[in-house]
Structures are given as structure tokens and as C-alpha cells.
PDB file of C-alpha atoms and ligand atoms in Angstrom:
ATOM      1  CA  UNK A   3     -41.034   7.769  57.890  1.00 84.00           C
ATOM      2  CA  UNK A   4     -38.475   7.949  55.046  1.00 93.00           C
ATOM      3  CA  UNK A   5     -38.790   5.246  52.495  1.00 96.00           C
ATOM      4  CA  UNK A   6     -35.467   3.874  51.363  1.00 98.00           C
ATOM      5  CA  UNK A   7     -34.199   1.983  48.331  1.00 98.00           C
ATOM      6  CA  UNK A   8     -32.299  -0.850  49.996  1.00 98.00           C
ATOM      7  CA  UNK A   9     -30.017  -3.361  48.255  1.00 98.00           C
ATOM      8  CA  UNK A  10     -29.265  -6.482  50.230  1.00 98.00           C
ATOM      9  CA  UNK A  11     -26.006  -7.994  48.973  1.00 98.00           C
ATOM     10  CA  UNK A  12     -26.017 -11.751  49.584  1.00 98.00           C
ATOM     11  CA  UNK A  13     -29.788 -11.415  50.072  1.00 98.00           C
ATOM     12  CA  UNK A  14     -30.386 -15.037  49.041  1.00 98.00           C
ATOM     13  CA  UNK A  15     -28.974 -16.235  52.410  1.00 98.00           C
ATOM     14  CA  UNK A  16     -31.127 -16.526  55.476  1.00 98.00           C
ATOM     15  CA  UNK A  17     -29.953 -13.290  57.126  1.00 98.00           C
ATOM     16  CA  UNK A  18     -30.291 -11.122  53.993  1.00 98.00           C
ATOM     17  CA  UNK A  19     -33.650 -12.691  53.167  1.00 98.00           C
ATOM     18  CA  UNK A  20     -34.953 -12.073  56.699  1.00 98.00           C
ATOM     19  CA  UNK A  21     -33.839  -8.441  56.734  1.00 98.00           C
ATOM     20  CA  UNK A  22     -35.276  -7.862  53.256  1.00 98.00           C
ATOM     21  CA  UNK A  23     -38.556  -9.268  54.428  1.00 98.00           C
ATOM     22  CA  UNK A  24     -38.748  -7.034  57.434  1.00 98.00           C
ATOM     23  CA  UNK A  25     -37.804  -3.867  55.448  1.00 98.00           C
ATOM     24  CA  UNK A  26     -40.266  -4.676  52.641  1.00 98.00           C
ATOM     25  CA  UNK A  27     -42.997  -5.336  55.209  1.00 97.00           C
ATOM     26  CA  UNK A  28     -42.275  -1.819  56.635  1.00 97.00           C
ATOM     27  CA  UNK A  29     -42.806  -0.202  53.220  1.00 97.00           C
ATOM     28  CA  UNK A  30     -39.235   0.116  51.957  1.00 98.00           C
ATOM     29  CA  UNK A  31     -38.260  -0.816  48.396  1.00 98.00           C
ATOM     30  CA  UNK A  32     -35.851  -3.713  48.511  1.00 98.00           C
ATOM     31  CA  UNK A  33     -33.605  -5.260  45.842  1.00 98.00           C
ATOM     32  CA  UNK A  34     -32.171  -8.656  46.720  1.00 98.00           C
ATOM     33  CA  UNK A  35     -28.644  -9.050  45.370  1.00 98.00           C
ATOM     34  CA  UNK A  36     -26.808 -12.261  44.534  1.00 98.00           C
ATOM     35  CA  UNK A  37     -23.974 -13.569  42.394  1.00 98.00           C
ATOM     36  CA  UNK A  38     -26.787 -15.034  40.366  1.00 98.00           C
ATOM     37  CA  UNK A  39     -29.664 -12.766  39.214  1.00 98.00           C
ATOM     38  CA  UNK A  40     -31.930 -15.865  38.972  1.00 98.00           C
ATOM     39  CA  UNK A  41     -31.338 -16.837  42.589  1.00 98.00           C
ATOM     40  CA  UNK A  42     -31.971 -13.258  43.683  1.00 98.00           C
ATOM     41  CA  UNK A  43     -35.240 -13.267  41.755  1.00 98.00           C
ATOM     42  CA  UNK A  44     -36.288 -16.542  43.348  1.00 98.00           C
ATOM     43  CA  UNK A  45     -35.686 -15.063  46.845  1.00 98.00           C
ATOM     44  CA  UNK A  46     -37.601 -11.881  45.918  1.00 98.00           C
ATOM     45  CA  UNK A  47     -40.528 -14.115  44.906  1.00 98.00           C
ATOM     46  CA  UNK A  48     -40.343 -15.957  48.252  1.00 98.00           C
ATOM     47  CA  UNK A  49     -40.741 -12.641  50.000  1.00 98.00           C
ATOM     48  CA  UNK A  50     -43.553 -11.329  47.720  1.00 98.00           C
ATOM     49  CA  UNK A  51     -45.357 -14.646  48.222  1.00 98.00           C
ATOM     50  CA  UNK A  52     -45.508 -13.730  51.933  1.00 98.00           C
ATOM     51  CA  UNK A  53     -46.085 -10.049  51.277  1.00 98.00           C
ATOM     52  CA  UNK A  54     -48.259  -9.579  48.150  1.00 96.00           C
ATOM     53  CA  UNK A  55     -47.745  -6.097  46.780  1.00 95.00           C
ATOM     54  CA  UNK A  56     -44.387  -5.521  48.550  1.00 97.00           C
ATOM     55  CA  UNK A  57     -41.811  -3.797  46.438  1.00 97.00           C
ATOM     56  CA  UNK A  58     -39.068  -6.471  46.317  1.00 98.00           C
ATOM     57  CA  UNK A  59     -37.070  -7.455  43.198  1.00 98.00           C
ATOM     58  CA  UNK A  60     -33.888  -9.448  42.626  1.00 98.00           C
ATOM     59  CA  UNK A  61     -30.860  -8.878  40.429  1.00 98.00           C
ATOM     60  CA  UNK A  62     -27.054  -9.162  40.477  1.00 98.00           C
ATOM     61  CA  UNK A  63     -25.206  -7.733  43.451  1.00 98.00           C
ATOM     62  CA  UNK A  64     -23.676  -4.985  41.273  1.00 98.00           C
ATOM     63  CA  UNK A  65     -27.007  -3.878  39.802  1.00 98.00           C
ATOM     64  CA  UNK A  66     -28.722  -4.031  43.192  1.00 98.00           C
ATOM     65  CA  UNK A  67     -26.044  -1.847  44.762  1.00 98.00           C
ATOM     66  CA  UNK A  68     -26.059   0.664  41.882  1.00 97.00           C
ATOM     67  CA  UNK A  69     -29.768   1.411  42.233  1.00 91.00           C
ATOM     68  CA  UNK A  70     -29.896   1.708  46.023  1.00 97.00           C
ATOM     69  CA  UNK A  71     -29.503   4.515  48.568  1.00 93.00           C
ATOM     70  CA  UNK A  72     -28.581   2.013  51.255  1.00 98.00           C
ATOM     71  CA  UNK A  73     -26.535  -1.126  50.621  1.00 98.00           C
ATOM     72  CA  UNK A  74     -26.557  -3.906  53.167  1.00 98.00           C
ATOM     73  CA  UNK A  75     -23.708  -6.386  53.277  1.00 98.00           C
ATOM     74  CA  UNK A  76     -25.168  -9.807  54.309  1.00 98.00           C
ATOM     75  CA  UNK A  77     -22.485 -12.177  53.107  1.00 98.00           C
ATOM     76  CA  UNK A  78     -20.065 -14.493  54.982  1.00 98.00           C
ATOM     77  CA  UNK A  79     -16.847 -12.982  56.177  1.00 98.00           C
ATOM     78  CA  UNK A  80     -15.043 -15.604  54.044  1.00 97.00           C
ATOM     79  CA  UNK A  81     -14.949 -13.850  50.692  1.00 96.00           C
ATOM     80  CA  UNK A  82     -16.185 -10.545  52.068  1.00 98.00           C
ATOM     81  CA  UNK A  83     -13.115  -8.471  51.179  1.00 98.00           C
ATOM     82  CA  UNK A  84     -13.067  -9.719  47.601  1.00 98.00           C
ATOM     83  CA  UNK A  85     -16.777  -9.022  47.171  1.00 98.00           C
ATOM     84  CA  UNK A  86     -16.556  -5.501  48.639  1.00 98.00           C
ATOM     85  CA  UNK A  87     -13.517  -4.720  46.520  1.00 98.00           C
ATOM     86  CA  UNK A  88     -15.372  -5.872  43.409  1.00 98.00           C
ATOM     87  CA  UNK A  89     -18.347  -3.619  44.284  1.00 98.00           C
ATOM     88  CA  UNK A  90     -16.197  -0.593  45.164  1.00 98.00           C
ATOM     89  CA  UNK A  91     -17.621   1.623  42.395  1.00 98.00           C
ATOM     90  CA  UNK A  92     -21.183   0.807  43.363  1.00 98.00           C
ATOM     91  CA  UNK A  93     -20.596   1.338  47.082  1.00 98.00           C
ATOM     92  CA  UNK A  94     -18.779   4.664  46.736  1.00 98.00           C
ATOM     93  CA  UNK A  95     -20.585   7.493  48.671  1.00 97.00           C
ATOM     94  CA  UNK A  96     -23.382   5.193  49.731  1.00 98.00           C
ATOM     95  CA  UNK A  97     -24.653   4.282  53.199  1.00 98.00           C
ATOM     96  CA  UNK A  98     -23.331   0.728  53.593  1.00 98.00           C
ATOM     97  CA  UNK A  99     -24.642  -1.328  56.509  1.00 99.00           C
ATOM     98  CA  UNK A 100     -22.623  -4.389  57.500  1.00 99.00           C
ATOM     99  CA  UNK A 101     -24.165  -7.220  59.555  1.00 98.00           C
ATOM    100  CA  UNK A 102     -21.172  -9.512  58.857  1.00 98.00           C
ATOM    101  CA  UNK A 103     -19.940 -11.537  61.807  1.00 98.00           C
ATOM    102  CA  UNK A 104     -16.445 -13.004  61.337  1.00 98.00           C
ATOM    103  CA  UNK A 105     -16.787 -16.093  63.434  1.00 98.00           C
ATOM    104  CA  UNK A 106     -14.978 -19.401  63.658  1.00 98.00           C
ATOM    105  CA  UNK A 107     -16.289 -22.692  65.066  1.00 98.00           C
ATOM    106  CA  UNK A 108     -14.245 -25.449  66.673  1.00 98.00           C
ATOM    107  CA  UNK A 109     -14.805 -28.251  69.172  1.00 97.00           C
ATOM    108  CA  UNK A 110     -15.325 -25.713  71.908  1.00 97.00           C
ATOM    109  CA  UNK A 111     -17.987 -23.814  69.921  1.00 97.00           C
ATOM    110  CA  UNK A 112     -18.117 -20.381  68.288  1.00 98.00           C
ATOM    111  CA  UNK A 113     -15.423 -17.734  68.627  1.00 98.00           C
ATOM    112  CA  UNK A 114     -14.678 -14.311  67.094  1.00 98.00           C
ATOM    113  CA  UNK A 115     -11.980 -14.318  64.402  1.00 98.00           C
ATOM    114  CA  UNK A 116      -9.082 -11.925  64.464  1.00 97.00           C
ATOM    115  CA  UNK A 117      -9.692  -9.517  61.600  1.00 98.00           C
ATOM    116  CA  UNK A 118      -6.654  -7.521  60.416  1.00 97.00           C
ATOM    117  CA  UNK A 119      -8.737  -4.357  59.984  1.00 98.00           C
ATOM    118  CA  UNK A 120     -10.313  -4.775  63.414  1.00 98.00           C
ATOM    119  CA  UNK A 121     -13.733  -5.886  62.119  1.00 98.00           C
ATOM    120  CA  UNK A 122     -15.499  -6.697  58.917  1.00 98.00           C
ATOM    121  CA  UNK A 123     -17.179  -3.273  58.948  1.00 98.00           C
ATOM    122  CA  UNK A 124     -13.802  -1.506  59.269  1.00 98.00           C
ATOM    123  CA  UNK A 125     -12.415  -3.710  56.435  1.00 98.00           C
ATOM    124  CA  UNK A 126     -15.315  -2.558  54.179  1.00 98.00           C
ATOM    125  CA  UNK A 127     -14.583   1.069  55.156  1.00 98.00           C
ATOM    126  CA  UNK A 128     -10.881   0.665  54.348  1.00 98.00           C
ATOM    127  CA  UNK A 129     -11.668  -0.987  51.028  1.00 98.00           C
ATOM    128  CA  UNK A 130     -14.093   1.767  49.963  1.00 98.00           C
ATOM    129  CA  UNK A 131     -12.998   4.912  51.811  1.00 98.00           C
ATOM    130  CA  UNK A 132     -15.874   7.069  50.481  1.00 98.00           C
ATOM    131  CA  UNK A 133     -18.502   4.551  51.610  1.00 98.00           C
ATOM    132  CA  UNK A 134     -20.367   5.606  54.781  1.00 98.00           C
ATOM    133  CA  UNK A 135     -20.049   2.347  56.608  1.00 98.00           C
ATOM    134  CA  UNK A 136     -22.169   1.396  59.579  1.00 98.00           C
ATOM    135  CA  UNK A 137     -22.301  -1.840  61.583  1.00 98.00           C
ATOM    136  CA  UNK A 138     -25.775  -3.047  62.593  1.00 99.00           C
ATOM    137  CA  UNK A 139     -28.165  -6.027  62.673  1.00 98.00           C
ATOM    138  CA  UNK A 140     -25.430  -8.437  63.876  1.00 98.00           C
ATOM    139  CA  UNK A 141     -27.515  -9.964  66.689  1.00 98.00           C
ATOM    140  CA  UNK A 142     -30.981 -10.515  65.195  1.00 97.00           C
ATOM    141  CA  UNK A 143     -31.168 -14.133  64.074  1.00 96.00           C
ATOM    142  CA  UNK A 144     -32.243 -15.153  60.553  1.00 97.00           C
ATOM    143  CA  UNK A 145     -34.990 -17.576  61.721  1.00 96.00           C
ATOM    144  CA  UNK A 146     -36.471 -14.902  63.981  1.00 96.00           C
ATOM    145  CA  UNK A 147     -36.428 -12.315  61.162  1.00 98.00           C
ATOM    146  CA  UNK A 148     -38.214 -14.747  58.875  1.00 98.00           C
ATOM    147  CA  UNK A 149     -40.555 -15.868  61.647  1.00 97.00           C
ATOM    148  CA  UNK A 150     -44.187 -14.913  62.355  1.00 95.00           C
ATOM    149  CA  UNK A 151     -43.656 -12.506  65.232  1.00 96.00           C
ATOM    150  CA  UNK A 152     -44.813  -8.966  64.276  1.00 96.00           C
ATOM    151  CA  UNK A 153     -41.811  -7.153  65.738  1.00 97.00           C
ATOM    152  CA  UNK A 154     -38.813  -8.443  67.687  1.00 96.00           C
ATOM    153  CA  UNK A 155     -39.654  -5.922  70.360  1.00 91.00           C
ATOM    154  CA  UNK A 156     -37.758  -7.766  73.101  1.00 94.00           C
ATOM    155  CA  UNK A 157     -34.494  -7.073  71.225  1.00 97.00           C
ATOM    156  CA  UNK A 158     -32.339  -4.073  70.355  1.00 98.00           C
ATOM    157  CA  UNK A 159     -30.390  -3.402  67.218  1.00 98.00           C
ATOM    158  CA  UNK A 160     -26.996  -1.970  68.125  1.00 98.00           C
ATOM    159  CA  UNK A 161     -25.552   0.440  65.612  1.00 98.00           C
ATOM    160  CA  UNK A 162     -22.009   1.761  65.288  1.00 99.00           C
ATOM    161  CA  UNK A 163     -20.382   4.147  62.732  1.00 98.00           C
ATOM    162  CA  UNK A 164     -18.355   7.239  62.171  1.00 98.00           C
ATOM    163  CA  UNK A 165     -20.796   9.074  59.858  1.00 98.00           C
ATOM    164  CA  UNK A 166     -23.694  10.410  61.848  1.00 98.00           C
ATOM    165  CA  UNK A 167     -26.146  10.658  58.912  1.00 98.00           C
ATOM    166  CA  UNK A 168     -25.429   7.130  57.875  1.00 98.00           C
ATOM    167  CA  UNK A 169     -25.840   5.938  61.431  1.00 98.00           C
ATOM    168  CA  UNK A 170     -29.182   7.729  61.670  1.00 98.00           C
ATOM    169  CA  UNK A 171     -30.411   5.678  58.620  1.00 98.00           C
ATOM    170  CA  UNK A 172     -29.476   2.397  60.263  1.00 98.00           C
ATOM    171  CA  UNK A 173     -31.029   3.504  63.606  1.00 98.00           C
ATOM    172  CA  UNK A 174     -34.255   4.258  61.719  1.00 98.00           C
ATOM    173  CA  UNK A 175     -34.176   1.012  59.721  1.00 98.00           C
ATOM    174  CA  UNK A 176     -34.094  -0.902  62.988  1.00 98.00           C
ATOM    175  CA  UNK A 177     -37.735   0.117  63.486  1.00 97.00           C
ATOM    176  CA  UNK A 178     -38.777  -2.372  60.877  1.00 98.00           C
ATOM    177  CA  UNK A 179     -37.294  -5.141  62.956  1.00 98.00           C
ATOM    178  CA  UNK A 180     -37.866  -4.188  66.602  1.00 98.00           C
ATOM    179  CA  UNK A 181     -40.562  -1.503  66.232  1.00 96.00           C
ATOM    180  CA  UNK A 182     -38.173   1.051  67.738  1.00 95.00           C
ATOM    181  CA  UNK A 183     -35.027   2.920  66.810  1.00 97.00           C
ATOM    182  CA  UNK A 184     -31.741   1.119  67.143  1.00 98.00           C
ATOM    183  CA  UNK A 185     -29.311   1.921  69.959  1.00 98.00           C
ATOM    184  CA  UNK A 186     -26.351   4.055  69.075  1.00 98.00           C
ATOM    185  CA  UNK A 187     -23.405   1.992  70.291  1.00 98.00           C
ATOM    186  CA  UNK A 188     -20.584   4.350  69.275  1.00 98.00           C
ATOM    187  CA  UNK A 189     -17.912   4.670  66.583  1.00 98.00           C
ATOM    188  CA  UNK A 190     -17.190   2.221  63.781  1.00 98.00           C
ATOM    189  CA  UNK A 191     -14.374   0.581  65.704  1.00 98.00           C
ATOM    190  CA  UNK A 192     -16.967  -0.781  68.161  1.00 98.00           C
ATOM    191  CA  UNK A 193     -17.931  -3.176  65.304  1.00 98.00           C
ATOM    192  CA  UNK A 194     -15.146  -5.395  66.551  1.00 98.00           C
ATOM    193  CA  UNK A 195     -17.120  -5.973  69.789  1.00 98.00           C
ATOM    194  CA  UNK A 196     -20.516  -6.139  68.115  1.00 98.00           C
ATOM    195  CA  UNK A 197     -19.431  -8.699  65.558  1.00 98.00           C
ATOM    196  CA  UNK A 198     -17.816 -11.048  68.046  1.00 98.00           C
ATOM    197  CA  UNK A 199     -20.651 -10.658  70.582  1.00 98.00           C
ATOM    198  CA  UNK A 200     -22.685 -12.958  68.289  1.00 98.00           C
ATOM    199  CA  UNK A 201     -20.349 -15.837  69.345  1.00 98.00           C
ATOM    200  CA  UNK A 202     -21.655 -15.318  72.907  1.00 98.00           C
ATOM    201  CA  UNK A 203     -25.242 -15.483  71.736  1.00 98.00           C
ATOM    202  CA  UNK A 204     -24.698 -18.664  69.721  1.00 97.00           C
ATOM    203  CA  UNK A 205     -22.944 -20.233  72.650  1.00 98.00           C
ATOM    204  CA  UNK A 206     -25.885 -19.404  74.884  1.00 98.00           C
ATOM    205  CA  UNK A 207     -28.338 -20.704  72.271  1.00 97.00           C
ATOM    206  CA  UNK A 208     -26.552 -24.022  72.291  1.00 96.00           C
ATOM    207  CA  UNK A 209     -26.627 -24.406  76.089  1.00 97.00           C
ATOM    208  CA  UNK A 210     -30.221 -23.315  76.579  1.00 98.00           C
ATOM    209  CA  UNK A 211     -31.623 -24.571  73.251  1.00 97.00           C
ATOM    210  CA  UNK A 212     -33.115 -21.175  72.498  1.00 95.00           C
ATOM    211  CA  UNK A 213     -32.615 -18.131  70.262  1.00 93.00           C
ATOM    212  CA  UNK A 214     -31.213 -15.489  72.570  1.00 95.00           C
ATOM    213  CA  UNK A 215     -31.114 -11.788  71.636  1.00 95.00           C
ATOM    214  CA  UNK A 216     -29.683  -8.558  72.903  1.00 98.00           C
ATOM    215  CA  UNK A 217     -31.609  -5.967  74.840  1.00 97.00           C
ATOM    216  CA  UNK A 218     -30.015  -2.926  76.448  1.00 97.00           C
ATOM    217  CA  UNK A 219     -31.214  -1.558  79.783  1.00 96.00           C
ATOM    218  CA  UNK A 220     -30.717   1.864  81.308  1.00 96.00           C
ATOM    219  CA  UNK A 221     -31.323   4.063  78.230  1.00 94.00           C
ATOM    220  CA  UNK A 222     -34.258   6.391  77.730  1.00 88.00           C
ATOM    221  CA  UNK A 223     -37.166   4.897  75.760  1.00 82.00           C
ATOM    222  CA  UNK A 224     -40.104   6.675  74.225  1.00 74.00           C
ATOM    223  CA  UNK A 225     -43.360   6.042  76.122  1.00 70.00           C
TER     224      UNK A 225
HETATM  225  N1  NAP B  13     -27.686 -16.411  59.857  1.00 74.56           N
HETATM  226  C1  NAP B  13     -27.867 -15.621  60.932  1.00 74.56           C
HETATM  227  O1  NAP B  13     -28.714 -15.913  61.844  1.00 74.56           O
HETATM  228  C2  NAP B  13     -27.091 -14.356  61.070  1.00 74.56           C
HETATM  229  C3  NAP B  13     -27.360 -13.455  62.087  1.00 74.56           C
HETATM  230  C4  NAP B  13     -26.659 -12.238  62.201  1.00 74.56           C
HETATM  231  C5  NAP B  13     -25.677 -11.993  61.282  1.00 74.56           C
HETATM  232  N2  NAP B  13     -25.345 -12.905  60.341  1.00 74.56           N
HETATM  233  C6  NAP B  13     -24.267 -12.545  59.383  1.00 74.56           C
HETATM  234  O2  NAP B  13     -24.861 -12.182  58.155  1.00 74.56           O
HETATM  235  C7  NAP B  13     -24.071 -12.638  57.063  1.00 74.56           C
HETATM  236  C8  NAP B  13     -24.976 -13.490  56.206  1.00 74.56           C
HETATM  237  O3  NAP B  13     -25.377 -14.637  56.936  1.00 74.56           O
HETATM  238  P1  NAP B  13     -26.130 -15.878  56.204  1.00 74.56           P
HETATM  239  O4  NAP B  13     -26.358 -16.857  57.272  1.00 74.56           O
HETATM  240  O5  NAP B  13     -27.246 -15.361  55.405  1.00 74.56           O
HETATM  241  O6  NAP B  13     -24.936 -16.362  55.277  1.00 74.56           O
HETATM  242  P2  NAP B  13     -24.800 -17.338  54.041  1.00 74.56           P
HETATM  243  O7  NAP B  13     -26.147 -18.002  53.784  1.00 74.56           O
HETATM  244  O8  NAP B  13     -23.632 -18.249  54.249  1.00 74.56           O
HETATM  245  O9  NAP B  13     -24.455 -16.372  52.863  1.00 74.56           O
HETATM  246  C9  NAP B  13     -25.361 -15.382  52.398  1.00 74.56           C
HETATM  247  C10 NAP B  13     -25.248 -15.236  50.884  1.00 74.56           C
HETATM  248  O10 NAP B  13     -23.943 -14.742  50.573  1.00 74.56           O
HETATM  249  C11 NAP B  13     -23.575 -15.171  49.299  1.00 74.56           C
HETATM  250  N3  NAP B  13     -22.176 -15.642  49.297  1.00 74.56           N
HETATM  251  C12 NAP B  13     -21.743 -16.815  49.923  1.00 74.56           C
HETATM  252  N4  NAP B  13     -20.376 -16.912  49.794  1.00 74.56           N
HETATM  253  C13 NAP B  13     -19.969 -15.834  49.098  1.00 74.56           C
HETATM  254  C14 NAP B  13     -18.725 -15.379  48.593  1.00 74.56           C
HETATM  255  N5  NAP B  13     -17.602 -16.031  48.838  1.00 74.56           N
HETATM  256  N6  NAP B  13     -18.690 -14.191  47.949  1.00 74.56           N
HETATM  257  C15 NAP B  13     -19.856 -13.516  47.680  1.00 74.56           C
HETATM  258  N7  NAP B  13     -21.058 -13.896  48.080  1.00 74.56           N
HETATM  259  C16 NAP B  13     -21.118 -15.040  48.785  1.00 74.56           C
HETATM  260  C17 NAP B  13     -24.551 -16.261  48.874  1.00 74.56           C
HETATM  261  O11 NAP B  13     -25.420 -15.680  47.892  1.00 74.56           O
HETATM  262  P3  NAP B  13     -25.312 -16.056  46.309  1.00 74.56           P
HETATM  263  O12 NAP B  13     -24.704 -17.375  46.224  1.00 74.56           O
HETATM  264  O13 NAP B  13     -26.726 -16.027  45.950  1.00 74.56           O
HETATM  265  O14 NAP B  13     -24.477 -14.922  45.770  1.00 74.56           O
HETATM  266  C18 NAP B  13     -25.314 -16.528  50.125  1.00 74.56           C
HETATM  267  O15 NAP B  13     -26.669 -16.897  49.891  1.00 74.56           O
HETATM  268  C19 NAP B  13     -22.897 -13.373  57.718  1.00 74.56           C
HETATM  269  O16 NAP B  13     -21.781 -12.515  57.733  1.00 74.56           O
HETATM  270  C20 NAP B  13     -23.342 -13.698  59.067  1.00 74.56           C
HETATM  271  O17 NAP B  13     -22.273 -13.756  59.995  1.00 74.56           O
HETATM  272  C21 NAP B  13     -26.030 -14.025  60.134  1.00 74.56           C
END
């Protein structure tokens, strides 16, 4: 297994914290990023309280991204473009994984927003053309990631991207969450479908009072 240095931008939120926890638990070095270094350090402590000895620290988003091989964007879509633009120097040439879901909510429930670039992941790629952007981890829920279950082995992490090596990193990082490689879902433009699919899951959750997930049938699995 390759050990990665992973920066989680917006890692103080439930999704970033949950992913950071799973990766640290799997042996990766994780830096939680935030607009406030103090908030990031507090989240890193929450994780190490659960995982004594895990390699998790916290700092500003820019310092976290500078030090990492892999940068994960775990921020709301609202403000996403400004944040990515501000981190352009730190994201250049890096593997950048976006789990950002641009969703709206109204009286009828959740829905996918129209994003001018097609998707949040494509927006990040357009803002930092040398970044090797991948979309992944859109459908694993924050409470489940932070929960007690060893692995979310009833779910799949769907991964899309245009850079094969970057996509391979995200496919491998899925093992920390589901215990198996992610599923290669295609090119980066597929992020538009992956991001908005989360609206379907939230809608199901509301009706069935559950936490639904995504699992793909019909593909080869290792024994
Ligand atoms: N929650 C889930 O179950 C879930 C599941 C799958 C995907 N996602 C996606 O993952 C992303 C993060 O979700 P979340 O629920 O963790 O979100 P969140 O709590 O709303 O935000 C995460 C962090 O982003 C930072 N942030 C907030 N507004 C910002 C802004 N305008 N500019 C820069 N940073 C900002 C905050 O950190 P600081 O204030 O410390 O900087 C915050 O703690 C979202 O795009 C969401 O769609 C969420």
C-alpha cells in the first residue's frame, strides 16, 4: 500500500473530518485544513483522540495543501470557486480530489444545481489547469464515515477523472473507506452526474428515514 500525505481542505466540516478519520485509520498522513489553523488543530485532536498515534495535524488550508501529495476539496459549493482560485499556487500539479456536491434545497427537497462549468470538479480543473482533478467520495455520508463501522463495505466509491494516475490514487484511497478499490466511473465530465446523484440519495434518506448508499452491480470483484 502506498502511504499518502493528504490535505483535506475544509477538513473541519463533517465530510472532511470523516474522510480524514478513515484515511488516518488506514495509515495515511493527514493534514486537516481550515480558514482557521486553530479550528483545524481542534479537528485533528478530535481524530487523534479516537486514533491515538495516528498521523493527523491541522493548519491553514494553504499550508495544508502546500505540504500534501493529494489535496481533497471538502468545502461547500458556495464559495468553492473563490477558495480554489485562492489556492491555485498550492494546487498546481497536485492530485486534487473533489467530493463537492453542488445541491440546492427547496420545499420539494434536494436538487442538483446548474453549474456553469458542468460540475464543481470541472470548475476546479478550469480554475487550476495543471491540477490533476478527480471527482470521488460524493456519496459516502459524513455520519457513516465518522461512525463505528469498520468499513462501509456495502458501498462503492465512484471515481471520475481525465488523468489516469490521479484517478488511480483516488481508486486506491477508497480502500480506506469501503475496504476495496473505488469504481472507475469515467472521465471528469461524469462528475456532473456523480455530484447530482447525491440529491437522489438524500431524497431516499428522507422518505425511508435511513442513510442510503451507492453500490454497483455487474463489475468484477476480487474474491
Ligand atoms: N456532509 C455530508 O454527508 C457530505 C457527503 C458527501 C459529500 N459532501 C460534500 O462535501 C463538502 C463538505 O461537506 P460538509 O458537510 O463537511 O460541509 P460544511 O460543514 O458546510 O463545510 C465544510 C468546511 O468548509 C469550510 N467552509 C465553509 N464555507 C466556506 C467558504 N465559503 N469558503 C471556504 N471554506 C468554507 C468550513 O471550514 P472552516 O470554517 O474551518 O474553514 C467548513 O467546516 C460539500 O461540498 C458537500 O456537498 C458532504
